[in-house]
Coordinates of C-alpha atoms and ligand atoms in Angstrom, one line a residue:
M1 CA 0.0 0.0 0.0
T2 CA 1.3 3.4 -0.9
A3 CA 0.9 6.8 1.1
R4 CA -1.0 8.0 -1.6
E5 CA -3.6 5.3 -1.0
H6 CA -3.7 6.1 2.8
E7 CA -4.0 9.8 1.9
R8 CA -7.0 9.0 -0.2
A9 CA -8.6 7.0 2.4
L10 CA -8.1 9.8 5.0
D11 CA -9.8 12.2 2.6
L12 CA -12.7 9.9 2.0
I13 CA -13.3 9.2 5.6
M14 CA -13.5 12.9 6.5
R15 CA -15.9 13.8 3.3
R16 CA -18.3 10.8 3.8
G17 CA -19.8 12.5 6.9
T18 CA -20.7 15.7 5.3
E19 CA -21.0 15.0 1.6
E20 CA -22.2 12.3 -0.9
I21 CA -19.2 10.1 -2.1
A22 CA -19.3 8.2 -5.4
M23 CA -20.1 4.5 -5.2
P24 CA -16.6 3.5 -6.7
D25 CA -14.8 5.6 -4.1
S26 CA -17.1 4.3 -1.3
A27 CA -16.3 0.6 -2.4
W28 CA -12.7 1.3 -2.6
L29 CA -12.6 2.8 0.9
N30 CA -14.3 -0.1 2.4
S31 CA -11.9 -2.6 0.9
H32 CA -8.9 -0.4 2.0
L33 CA -10.3 -0.2 5.4
G34 CA -10.7 -4.1 5.5
E35 CA -7.0 -4.3 4.5
C36 CA -5.4 -1.4 6.5
S37 CA -5.8 -1.2 10.3
E38 CA -4.2 2.2 10.6
C39 CA -7.0 3.9 8.5
A40 CA -9.7 1.7 10.1
T41 CA -8.6 3.1 13.4
F42 CA -8.8 6.5 12.2
A43 CA -12.2 6.0 10.5
A44 CA -13.6 4.7 13.9
D45 CA -12.1 7.6 15.8
F46 CA -13.2 10.0 13.3
D47 CA -16.6 8.8 13.2
S48 CA -17.0 8.6 17.1
T49 CA -15.7 12.2 17.4
G50 CA -18.3 13.3 14.8
R51 CA -21.1 11.6 16.9
L52 CA -19.8 13.3 20.0
L53 CA -19.8 16.7 18.6
Q54 CA -23.4 16.0 17.2
A55 CA -24.4 15.0 20.7
V56 CA -23.0 18.1 22.3
A57 CA -24.7 20.2 19.7
I58 CA -28.1 18.6 20.5
T59 CA -27.7 18.9 24.2
A60 CA -26.7 22.6 24.3
S61 CA -29.4 24.4 25.9
P62 CA -30.8 27.7 24.3
S63 CA -29.5 29.5 27.2
L64 CA -26.0 28.2 26.6
V65 CA -26.2 29.1 23.1
L66 CA -27.4 32.5 23.7
A67 CA -24.7 32.9 26.2
T68 CA -22.0 31.7 23.7
Q69 CA -23.3 34.2 21.2
A70 CA -23.2 37.0 23.6
R71 CA -19.6 36.1 24.5
L72 CA -18.7 36.0 20.8
R73 CA -20.3 39.4 20.5
A74 CA -18.6 41.0 23.3
R75 CA -15.2 39.5 22.1
S76 CA -15.7 41.1 18.6
A77 CA -16.7 44.4 20.0
Q78 CA -13.5 44.2 22.2
L79 CA -11.3 43.5 19.1
Q80 CA -13.1 46.3 17.3
E81 CA -12.5 48.6 20.2
R82 CA -8.8 47.7 20.2
Q83 CA -8.5 48.3 16.4
S84 CA -10.2 51.7 16.6
R85 CA -8.0 52.8 19.5
T86 CA -4.9 51.9 17.5
V87 CA -6.3 54.1 14.5
L88 CA -7.2 56.9 17.2
I89 CA -3.6 56.6 18.5
A90 CA -2.2 56.8 15.2
I91 CA -4.2 59.9 14.1
S92 CA -3.3 61.5 17.4
F93 CA 0.3 60.7 16.8
C94 CA 0.2 62.5 13.4
I95 CA -1.8 65.4 14.8
G96 CA 0.9 65.6 17.4
A97 CA 3.7 65.6 15.1
M98 CA 2.1 68.2 12.9
S99 CA 1.1 70.6 15.6
S100 CA 4.5 70.3 17.2
T101 CA 6.3 71.0 14.0
M102 CA 4.1 73.9 13.3
S103 CA 4.3 75.4 16.8
A104 CA 8.0 75.1 16.9
W105 CA 8.1 76.7 13.4
L106 CA 5.8 79.6 14.8
W107 CA 8.3 80.1 17.7
W108 CA 11.2 80.0 15.7
R109 CA 9.9 82.4 13.2
F110 CA 8.3 84.9 15.8
G111 CA 9.6 83.9 19.1
G112 CA 12.4 86.5 18.8
W113 CA 9.9 89.3 18.0
V114 CA 7.6 88.3 20.9
A115 CA 10.6 88.3 23.1
Q116 CA 11.5 91.8 22.0
R117 CA 7.7 93.0 22.4
L118 CA 7.5 91.6 25.9
A119 CA 11.1 92.8 26.8
L120 CA 12.0 89.2 27.6
S121 CA 15.7 88.0 27.4
P122 CA 16.7 86.7 24.1
S123 CA 18.0 83.7 26.0
I124 CA 14.6 82.5 26.3
V125 CA 14.0 82.2 22.6
E126 CA 16.3 79.0 22.2
P127 CA 14.8 76.9 25.1
G128 CA 11.2 78.2 24.0
V129 CA 11.6 76.5 20.7
F130 CA 11.9 73.2 22.6
V131 CA 9.1 74.0 24.7
A132 CA 6.8 75.0 21.9
W133 CA 7.9 71.8 19.9
M134 CA 7.1 69.7 23.2
L135 CA 3.9 71.2 24.5
P136 CA 1.2 70.0 21.8
A137 CA 2.7 66.4 22.2
V138 CA 2.7 66.7 26.1
A139 CA -0.8 68.0 25.8
I140 CA -2.0 65.2 23.4
A141 CA -0.1 62.5 25.6
V142 CA -2.1 63.9 28.7
A143 CA -5.3 63.7 26.8
M144 CA -4.7 60.1 25.6
L145 CA -3.8 58.9 29.2
A146 CA -7.0 60.6 30.4
S147 CA -9.0 58.7 27.6
S148 CA -7.6 55.5 28.4
H149 CA -9.5 55.7 31.8
P150 CA -11.5 52.5 31.8
V151 CA -14.8 54.4 32.8
I152 CA -14.6 56.7 29.6
D153 CA -12.6 54.7 27.5
R154 CA -15.0 53.0 25.0
S155 CA -17.5 55.8 24.5
L156 CA -15.0 58.5 24.2
T157 CA -12.9 56.5 21.7
M158 CA -16.0 55.6 19.7
R159 CA -17.3 59.3 19.9
V160 CA -14.1 60.7 18.8
L161 CA -13.7 58.0 15.9
G162 CA -17.4 58.5 14.9
Q163 CA -16.7 62.3 14.6
Y164 CA -13.6 61.8 12.7
Q165 CA -15.2 59.1 10.3
E166 CA -18.1 61.5 9.8
G167 CA -16.0 64.4 9.2
G168 CA -13.9 62.2 6.7
R169 CA -17.2 61.6 4.9
Q170 CA -18.4 65.2 4.5
Ligands
ZN1 ZN1 -4.5 2.9 4.9

């Protein structure tokens, strides 16, 4: 007996529970199972596993089915939430990087003038660039930390993301 024959036998064993098998295939399988104890054992195990699964499906009460469905829905909502949070964090990061660059540029461009107008020391201009660059990123980081609080986490994320998606469609 070749490995190919065992493979064909296993394929037929797995298919015969769920679909119609041609008569020649069925006859061939029966003769193979008569000669090959390995495949015959597999067939017996496979069939009893199938019966076991059917028995479980029949005895599952409606409340168990409902509970399982509810768990699955909760799980998928959880996954969706995690995904939307990742998108939100990516968006926040982009906004943070852009606003940081913008404010740093503004300070670099006008900081000297502001320092002059307010009679501040010119030595404040250079560190000011750093502060102006960091400030939006820090503000957004604080906002993100606050929004990750479990109580307002989901609704806030969904709301912000919903607004973002609505804004994108308009
Ligand atoms: Zn075999």
